[in-house]
Amino acid sequence: MFVTSAKFVAATSAQFSRLFSKSMCGKAAALAIFDAGLKRADPYTAVFNYLKTSKDSIDGVPVGESKSVVVVGGGKAAVRMAEATEDFFKDRIHSGHVVTKYKHAAGNHLHRIGITEAAHPVPDKNSVAGSMTLFDTLKNKPKDSVVITLISGGGSALLSAPAPNVTLDDIRQTTNVLLACGATIHEINSIRKHLSIIKGGHLAEAAFPNPCYSLILSDVMGDDLSTIASGPTHFDHTSFQDCKNIIDKYGIWDKLSEGVRKQIQGGVDGTVKETPKENSEVFKKCVYTLVGNNDQSLDVAAAKAKELGYNPVVMYSGLEGEATLMAKKLIDMAHAIKSGKGKVAAPAAIIAGGETTVNLGSKFGLGGRNQEMALSAAIQLNGEKGITFLSGGTDGTDGPCDAAGGVVDGESYNKGVKKGLKAEDFLKAHDAYNYLKHLDGEHIVTGPTGTNVMDIAVVLVE
């Protein structure tokens, strides 16, 4: 997998590699740095290396020596993680099933582990069907088997099994309301866990009493294991009262369905059972391993920047908050470096990871948080030379479109002007995709990458 702007989407891997030289600068250099971080997040390599080298054990048996293995999981990286697991254990795989996003299973070579493709970020009927298949798989597990769960970003939507009080439509509507009001991923997942019978440790309950190893590719800042994919195998730190507080914070109680309100209020009142907590016996036979995260990808991206002659500044968990404000913060940092007042001297590469949010409102166009950041940066740069701005999603998608993000410089704004486009209008309408697609080389196009460790932003100062 290699990344490029739309201008170079037809380039071969070899051709793209030849672009990555020390003389590289601007957009090509930014893409090379992003690509290096993306490669570090390869889920197949991460899982296979763990199984090959891990000393983790439950009941005295190292995970790699398990004789009978049942595999379940969900997320955008689930298929590649499953391929590594099947290739390692081979005929020791008794059964398995994973749920991934549509178009994320193409070309797989799985034979013993089944796949359900479902919708993301808003769950659909396949999300429910796939989740119930996981329960069926665990229900039929051999008594002497080891359960391996493969968890990655996107699992919160892909693993959807509604609680008795709520329907799938309720969950969809709640997700849309939370996305529209600008709730953080932590807040969204807290509520999702309390509307589900699979999230918040419930999948671990289904695996019990068998040993359960969770291999996790993190898409959450801080790598809170109870938050990644809404923690299907991890005890839940949050409560129904926390959910009610989040809803009150954004003033969205009246926008939620009757079933959701009944579920949340019932939990607050104690008539609906809480998610399993740390003291549950279920978690005494669980082992958790973080096989990849955003920080690791940023480190590799920084090394690539240094190789290309840039002085790297790494902002771990630096991408947070509203997208346009984050873009301004990064451009301000670039200006400080350019004027000699930054943390390092130019040429420099600011490399940041995390996820921003976009407050959509009731009407919006097409795009995602990364394209929104890129468009905002293009407006701020407006003809300025010597600064390049990139923001991309490591999963290969940014909102409901075919772009992973955007890469812009000082000329990007002028390109729009020449085409009769007013960038400010597109930004106000949250329609970054349709602005960038009219330009030449401003979109990042990777296709589904099979992984997800949040977003990576690269700002180069020449």
Coordinates of C-alpha atoms in Angstrom, one line a residue:
M1 CA 0.0 0.0 0.0
F2 CA 1.3 3.4 -0.9
V3 CA -0.3 6.8 -0.8
T4 CA -0.4 9.6 -3.2
S5 CA -2.4 12.6 -4.2
A6 CA -5.1 12.1 -6.8
K7 CA -2.7 13.5 -9.4
F8 CA -0.4 10.5 -9.0
V9 CA -3.0 7.8 -8.2
A10 CA -2.0 5.7 -11.3
A11 CA 1.7 5.6 -10.3
T12 CA 3.2 2.2 -9.6
S13 CA 4.7 1.4 -6.3
A14 CA 8.2 1.4 -7.8
Q15 CA 7.6 4.8 -9.4
F16 CA 6.3 6.1 -6.1
S17 CA 9.3 4.8 -4.3
R18 CA 11.6 6.6 -6.7
L19 CA 9.9 9.9 -5.8
F20 CA 10.9 9.4 -2.2
S21 CA 14.4 10.9 -2.3
K22 CA 16.3 13.3 -0.1
S23 CA 15.7 16.0 -2.7
M24 CA 12.0 15.7 -2.2
C25 CA 10.0 18.6 -0.8
G26 CA 6.5 20.0 -0.7
K27 CA 3.6 17.7 -1.4
A28 CA 5.7 14.8 -2.4
A29 CA 7.7 14.9 0.8
A30 CA 4.5 15.3 2.9
L31 CA 3.0 12.2 1.2
A32 CA 6.2 10.2 1.7
I33 CA 6.2 11.0 5.5
F34 CA 2.5 10.1 5.7
D35 CA 3.1 6.9 3.8
A36 CA 5.9 5.9 6.2
G37 CA 3.5 6.3 9.2
L38 CA 0.9 4.3 7.4
K39 CA 3.2 1.4 6.7
R40 CA 4.0 1.1 10.5
A41 CA 0.3 0.5 11.2
D42 CA 0.2 -2.6 9.0
P43 CA -2.1 -4.9 11.0
Y44 CA -0.9 -8.2 9.5
T45 CA 2.7 -7.6 10.5
A46 CA 1.7 -6.4 13.9
V47 CA -0.4 -9.4 14.8
F48 CA 1.9 -12.0 13.3
N49 CA 4.9 -10.7 15.1
Y50 CA 3.0 -10.7 18.3
L51 CA 1.9 -14.3 18.0
K52 CA 5.4 -15.4 17.0
T53 CA 7.3 -13.7 19.8
S54 CA 4.8 -13.2 22.7
K55 CA 5.3 -14.9 26.1
D56 CA 1.8 -14.0 27.2
S57 CA 0.0 -17.0 28.8
I58 CA -3.2 -17.9 30.6
D59 CA -3.3 -21.1 32.8
G60 CA 0.4 -21.6 32.0
V61 CA 0.0 -22.0 28.2
P62 CA 1.7 -19.4 26.0
V63 CA -0.7 -17.9 23.4
G64 CA 1.4 -19.1 20.5
E65 CA 1.2 -22.7 21.7
S66 CA -2.5 -22.9 21.9
K67 CA -3.9 -26.1 20.4
S68 CA -7.4 -25.0 19.6
V69 CA -8.2 -21.4 18.7
V70 CA -11.5 -19.6 18.2
V71 CA -11.2 -16.1 16.6
V72 CA -13.7 -13.3 16.7
G73 CA -13.3 -9.6 16.1
G74 CA -14.4 -6.4 14.5
G75 CA -13.0 -3.2 13.0
K76 CA -11.5 -1.8 9.8
A77 CA -8.4 -3.8 10.3
A78 CA -10.2 -7.0 11.2
V79 CA -9.5 -8.9 8.0
R80 CA -5.8 -8.3 7.9
M81 CA -5.5 -9.1 11.5
A82 CA -7.5 -12.4 10.9
E83 CA -5.2 -13.3 8.0
A84 CA -2.2 -13.0 10.2
T85 CA -3.9 -15.1 12.9
E86 CA -5.0 -17.8 10.5
D87 CA -1.5 -17.9 8.8
F88 CA 0.1 -18.4 12.2
F89 CA -2.2 -21.0 13.7
K90 CA -3.2 -22.7 10.5
D91 CA -5.2 -25.9 11.2
R92 CA -5.3 -25.1 14.9
I93 CA -8.1 -22.6 14.1
H94 CA -11.3 -24.3 15.2
S95 CA -13.6 -21.5 14.0
G96 CA -13.9 -17.8 13.7
H97 CA -15.7 -14.8 12.4
V98 CA -14.9 -11.0 12.0
V99 CA -16.9 -8.0 11.0
T100 CA -15.3 -5.3 8.9
K101 CA -16.3 -2.3 6.8
Y102 CA -17.7 -2.6 3.3
K103 CA -14.9 -3.0 0.7
H104 CA -12.3 -3.9 3.4
A105 CA -12.3 -7.6 2.7
A106 CA -11.4 -7.6 -1.0
G107 CA -8.6 -10.1 -2.0
N108 CA -8.5 -11.8 1.4
H109 CA -7.1 -15.3 1.7
L110 CA -9.1 -16.5 4.8
H111 CA -10.4 -20.1 4.8
R112 CA -11.3 -20.9 8.4
I113 CA -12.4 -17.5 9.6
G114 CA -15.7 -16.0 8.2
I115 CA -16.3 -12.3 7.3
T116 CA -19.3 -10.0 7.5
E117 CA -19.0 -6.6 5.8
A118 CA -21.1 -3.8 7.4
A119 CA -21.6 -0.1 7.4
H120 CA -19.4 2.6 9.1
P121 CA -19.7 5.1 10.8
V122 CA -23.5 4.4 11.1
P123 CA -24.3 0.8 11.7
D124 CA -26.7 -1.2 9.5
K125 CA -28.4 -4.6 9.6
N126 CA -25.2 -6.4 8.7
S127 CA -23.5 -4.9 11.8
V128 CA -26.2 -6.7 13.8
A129 CA -26.0 -9.9 11.8
G130 CA -22.2 -10.0 12.0
S131 CA -22.3 -9.3 15.8
M132 CA -24.8 -12.1 16.4
T133 CA -22.5 -14.4 14.4
L134 CA -19.7 -13.7 16.8
F135 CA -22.0 -14.7 19.7
D136 CA -22.9 -17.9 17.8
T137 CA -19.2 -18.7 17.2
L138 CA -18.4 -18.3 20.9
K139 CA -21.5 -20.3 22.0
N140 CA -20.1 -23.3 20.0
K141 CA -16.5 -22.9 21.1
P142 CA -14.7 -26.1 22.4
K143 CA -14.2 -26.2 26.2
D144 CA -10.4 -26.4 25.8
S145 CA -10.1 -23.7 23.2
V146 CA -8.5 -20.3 23.5
V147 CA -10.4 -17.2 22.3
I148 CA -8.5 -14.6 20.3
T149 CA -10.4 -11.3 19.8
L150 CA -9.1 -8.9 17.1
I151 CA -10.1 -5.4 17.8
S152 CA -9.5 -2.2 15.7
G153 CA -10.9 1.2 14.9
G154 CA -14.4 1.2 13.5
G155 CA -15.5 -1.6 15.8
S156 CA -17.9 0.6 17.6
A157 CA -20.1 0.9 14.6
L158 CA -19.3 -2.5 13.0
L159 CA -20.1 -4.4 16.2
S160 CA -23.7 -3.4 16.9
A161 CA -26.1 -5.6 18.9
P162 CA -28.9 -3.3 20.3
A163 CA -30.0 -3.7 23.9
P164 CA -33.6 -4.9 24.4
N165 CA -35.0 -1.3 24.8
V166 CA -33.5 0.0 21.6
T167 CA -33.5 -0.7 17.9
L168 CA -30.9 -0.4 15.2
D169 CA -32.7 2.7 13.9
D170 CA -32.4 4.1 17.4
I171 CA -28.6 3.5 17.4
R172 CA -28.3 5.0 13.9
Q173 CA -30.2 8.1 14.9
T174 CA -28.3 8.5 18.2
T175 CA -25.0 8.2 16.3
N176 CA -26.0 10.9 13.8
V177 CA -27.1 13.2 16.6
L178 CA -23.8 12.7 18.5
L179 CA -21.7 13.2 15.3
A180 CA -23.7 16.4 14.5
C181 CA -23.3 18.0 17.9
G182 CA -19.5 17.5 17.9
A183 CA -19.3 14.9 20.7
T184 CA -15.9 13.3 21.1
I185 CA -15.2 9.7 20.2
H186 CA -14.9 8.9 23.9
E187 CA -18.4 10.4 24.6
I188 CA -19.9 8.6 21.6
N189 CA -18.5 5.3 22.6
S190 CA -19.6 5.7 26.2
I191 CA -23.2 6.0 25.0
R192 CA -22.8 3.2 22.4
K193 CA -21.7 0.8 25.1
H194 CA -24.8 1.4 27.1
L195 CA -27.1 0.8 24.1
S196 CA -25.5 -2.5 23.3
I197 CA -25.2 -6.2 24.4
I198 CA -21.7 -6.6 22.8
K199 CA -19.8 -3.5 23.8
G200 CA -18.4 -2.6 27.2
G201 CA -17.1 -6.0 28.1
H202 CA -20.1 -8.1 27.0
L203 CA -18.1 -10.0 24.3
A204 CA -15.7 -11.1 27.1
E205 CA -18.7 -12.4 29.0
A206 CA -19.5 -14.6 25.9
A207 CA -15.9 -15.9 25.8
F208 CA -15.8 -16.8 29.5
P209 CA -14.7 -19.1 31.0
N210 CA -12.2 -19.8 28.2
P211 CA -8.9 -17.8 28.1
C212 CA -9.4 -14.7 26.0
Y213 CA -6.5 -12.8 24.3
S214 CA -7.4 -9.4 22.9
L215 CA -5.1 -8.1 20.2
I216 CA -5.8 -4.4 19.7
L217 CA -4.9 -1.9 17.1
S218 CA -5.7 1.5 18.7
D219 CA -7.6 4.3 17.0
V220 CA -8.0 6.2 20.3
M221 CA -5.8 8.9 21.8
G222 CA -4.3 7.6 25.0
D223 CA -5.0 4.0 24.0
D224 CA -7.8 3.5 26.6
L225 CA -8.6 -0.2 26.0
S226 CA -12.2 0.3 27.2
T227 CA -12.7 2.9 24.5
I228 CA -11.2 1.2 21.4
A229 CA -14.2 -0.2 19.5
S230 CA -16.2 0.6 22.7
G231 CA -14.3 -2.1 24.6
P232 CA -16.1 -5.3 23.7
T233 CA -13.7 -7.4 25.8
H234 CA -12.7 -4.8 28.4
F235 CA -14.4 -3.8 31.6
D236 CA -16.3 -0.5 31.3
H237 CA -15.2 2.6 33.3
T238 CA -18.3 4.5 32.4
S239 CA -21.8 4.4 33.7
F240 CA -25.4 5.2 32.7
Q241 CA -25.0 8.4 34.7
D242 CA -22.0 9.4 32.6
C243 CA -24.1 8.9 29.5
K244 CA -26.9 11.1 30.9
N245 CA -24.3 13.8 31.7
I246 CA -23.0 13.7 28.1
I247 CA -26.5 14.0 26.7
D248 CA -27.2 16.9 29.1
K249 CA -23.9 18.6 28.2
Y250 CA -24.9 18.9 24.5
G251 CA -28.6 19.4 25.2
I252 CA -29.7 16.5 23.0
W253 CA -32.1 14.6 25.3
D254 CA -35.2 15.6 23.3
K255 CA -33.5 14.6 20.0
L256 CA -33.1 11.0 21.1
S257 CA -35.7 8.3 20.6
E258 CA -38.0 7.1 23.3
G259 CA -36.3 3.7 23.4
V260 CA -32.8 5.3 24.0
R261 CA -34.2 7.6 26.7
K262 CA -35.8 4.6 28.4
Q263 CA -32.6 2.7 28.3
I264 CA -30.4 5.5 29.6
Q265 CA -32.9 6.6 32.3
G266 CA -33.5 3.0 33.3
G267 CA -29.8 2.5 33.8
V268 CA -29.6 5.7 35.9
D269 CA -32.5 4.5 38.0
G270 CA -31.1 1.0 38.4
T271 CA -33.7 -0.9 36.5
V272 CA -31.4 -1.7 33.6
K273 CA -28.2 -3.7 34.3
E274 CA -24.9 -1.9 34.1
T275 CA -22.0 -2.9 31.8
P276 CA -19.5 -5.3 33.5
K277 CA -16.9 -3.7 35.8
E278 CA -13.3 -4.4 36.7
N279 CA -14.2 -6.7 39.7
S280 CA -16.1 -9.2 37.4
E281 CA -14.6 -12.7 37.4
V282 CA -14.9 -12.6 33.6
F283 CA -11.8 -10.4 33.3
K284 CA -9.6 -12.7 35.4
K285 CA -9.0 -14.8 32.2
C286 CA -8.4 -11.9 29.8
V287 CA -5.1 -10.6 28.5
Y288 CA -4.8 -7.4 26.4
T289 CA -2.1 -6.5 24.0
L290 CA -1.7 -3.2 22.0
V291 CA -0.2 -4.3 18.7
G292 CA -0.2 -0.9 17.1
N293 CA -1.1 2.7 17.7
N294 CA -0.8 6.3 16.5
D295 CA 2.3 7.1 18.5
Q296 CA 4.3 4.3 16.8
S297 CA 3.3 5.6 13.4
L298 CA 4.3 9.1 14.3
D299 CA 7.7 7.9 15.4
V300 CA 8.3 6.2 12.0
A301 CA 6.9 9.3 10.2
A302 CA 9.3 11.5 12.1
A303 CA 12.2 9.2 11.1
K304 CA 11.2 9.5 7.5
A305 CA 11.0 13.3 7.8
K306 CA 14.5 13.4 9.2
E307 CA 15.8 11.1 6.4
L308 CA 14.3 13.7 3.9
G309 CA 16.2 16.5 5.6
Y310 CA 13.5 18.0 7.8
N311 CA 13.8 18.7 11.6
P312 CA 10.8 16.9 13.0
V313 CA 8.5 18.2 15.7
V314 CA 6.2 15.4 16.9
M315 CA 2.9 16.2 18.6
Y316 CA 1.6 13.0 20.2
S317 CA -2.2 13.1 20.5
G318 CA -1.9 16.6 19.1
L319 CA -4.9 16.5 16.8
E320 CA -7.9 17.2 18.9
G321 CA -10.8 19.6 19.0
E322 CA -12.5 21.4 16.1
A323 CA -10.9 20.7 12.7
T324 CA -10.6 24.3 11.5
L325 CA -9.2 25.5 14.8
M326 CA -6.6 22.7 14.7
A327 CA -5.6 23.7 11.2
K328 CA -5.0 27.2 12.4
K329 CA -2.9 26.0 15.3
L330 CA -0.7 24.0 13.0
I331 CA -0.3 26.8 10.5
D332 CA 0.6 29.2 13.4
M333 CA 3.3 26.8 14.5
A334 CA 4.6 26.7 10.9
H335 CA 4.7 30.5 10.8
A336 CA 6.6 30.6 14.1
I337 CA 9.2 28.2 12.7
K338 CA 9.4 30.2 9.4
S339 CA 10.1 33.4 11.4
G340 CA 12.8 31.7 13.5
K341 CA 10.7 31.6 16.6
G342 CA 9.7 27.9 16.6
K343 CA 11.0 24.9 18.5
V344 CA 13.3 23.9 15.6
A345 CA 14.8 25.6 12.6
A346 CA 13.6 25.2 9.1
P347 CA 13.4 23.0 7.1
A348 CA 11.0 21.4 9.6
A349 CA 8.2 18.9 9.7
I350 CA 5.4 19.2 12.2
I351 CA 3.9 15.7 12.6
A352 CA 0.7 15.3 14.7
G353 CA -1.6 12.5 15.4
G354 CA -5.2 12.1 16.7
E355 CA -8.6 12.9 15.5
T356 CA -10.4 16.3 15.3
T357 CA -14.2 16.9 15.1
V358 CA -16.5 18.8 12.8
N359 CA -19.7 20.5 14.1
L360 CA -21.8 19.8 11.0
G361 CA -25.2 21.3 12.0
S362 CA -28.3 20.3 10.0
K363 CA -27.0 21.0 6.5
F364 CA -23.6 19.9 5.2
G365 CA -21.8 18.8 2.0
L366 CA -19.3 16.1 1.4
G367 CA -16.0 15.4 3.1
G368 CA -14.4 14.6 6.4
R369 CA -12.4 16.1 9.2
N370 CA -9.1 15.8 7.3
Q371 CA -10.3 17.4 4.2
E372 CA -11.9 20.2 6.3
M373 CA -8.5 20.8 7.9
A374 CA -6.8 20.9 4.5
L375 CA -9.3 23.3 3.1
S376 CA -9.0 25.5 6.2
A377 CA -5.2 25.5 5.8
A378 CA -5.4 26.4 2.1
I379 CA -7.5 29.5 3.0
Q380 CA -5.0 30.5 5.6
L381 CA -2.0 30.0 3.4
N382 CA -3.6 31.9 0.4
G383 CA -0.6 32.2 -1.9
E384 CA 2.1 31.9 0.8
K385 CA 5.2 30.0 -0.3
G386 CA 7.2 27.5 1.7
I387 CA 4.5 25.7 3.7
T388 CA 2.8 22.5 2.8
F389 CA -0.1 21.1 4.9
L390 CA -1.4 17.4 4.8
S391 CA -4.0 15.7 6.9
G392 CA -5.1 12.1 6.2
G393 CA -6.9 9.2 7.8
T394 CA -4.8 6.0 8.1
D395 CA -7.9 3.9 7.3
G396 CA -8.0 5.4 3.8
T397 CA -11.3 7.1 4.2
D398 CA -12.3 10.5 5.4
G399 CA -16.1 10.8 5.6
P400 CA -18.4 9.1 3.1
C401 CA -16.2 9.6 0.1
D402 CA -13.2 8.1 -1.7
A403 CA -10.5 10.4 -0.3
A404 CA -8.3 9.8 2.8
G405 CA -7.7 13.5 3.3
G406 CA -6.0 16.4 1.6
V407 CA -2.6 18.0 0.9
V408 CA -2.4 21.7 0.1
D409 CA 0.1 24.5 -0.2
G410 CA 0.0 28.2 -0.9
E411 CA -1.1 27.7 -4.5
S412 CA -4.2 25.6 -3.6
Y413 CA -6.3 28.6 -2.8
N414 CA -5.3 30.4 -6.1
K415 CA -6.2 27.3 -8.1
G416 CA -9.7 27.5 -6.7
V417 CA -10.0 31.2 -7.6
K418 CA -8.9 30.5 -11.2
K419 CA -11.7 27.9 -11.4
G420 CA -14.3 30.4 -10.0
L421 CA -14.5 28.7 -6.6
K422 CA -14.7 30.5 -3.3
A423 CA -13.0 28.3 -0.7
E424 CA -14.7 30.1 2.2
D425 CA -18.1 29.1 0.9
F426 CA -17.1 25.5 0.6
L427 CA -15.7 25.5 4.2
K428 CA -18.8 27.1 5.6
A429 CA -20.9 24.4 3.9
H430 CA -18.6 21.6 5.2
D431 CA -18.1 20.6 1.5
A432 CA -14.3 20.3 1.4
Y433 CA -14.4 17.2 -0.8
N434 CA -16.1 19.0 -3.7
Y435 CA -13.7 21.9 -3.4
L436 CA -10.6 19.8 -3.4
K437 CA -11.7 17.5 -6.2
H438 CA -11.8 20.5 -8.6
L439 CA -8.1 21.1 -8.0
D440 CA -5.1 19.2 -9.3
G441 CA -3.4 16.9 -6.8
E442 CA -4.9 18.1 -3.5
H443 CA -6.8 14.9 -2.6
I444 CA -5.0 12.0 -0.8
V445 CA -6.2 8.7 -2.4
T446 CA -5.2 5.4 -0.9
G447 CA -8.3 3.2 -1.1
P448 CA -9.1 1.1 2.0
T449 CA -5.8 0.5 3.8
G450 CA -6.9 -2.4 6.0
T451 CA -5.8 -0.5 9.1
N452 CA -6.8 2.4 11.4
V453 CA -4.6 4.3 13.9
M454 CA -6.5 7.6 13.7
D455 CA -5.2 10.5 11.6
I456 CA -1.8 11.9 10.8
A457 CA -1.1 15.5 9.9
V458 CA 2.2 16.7 8.3
V459 CA 3.1 20.4 8.0
L460 CA 6.3 21.1 6.2
V461 CA 8.2 24.4 6.5
E462 CA 10.9 24.8 3.8

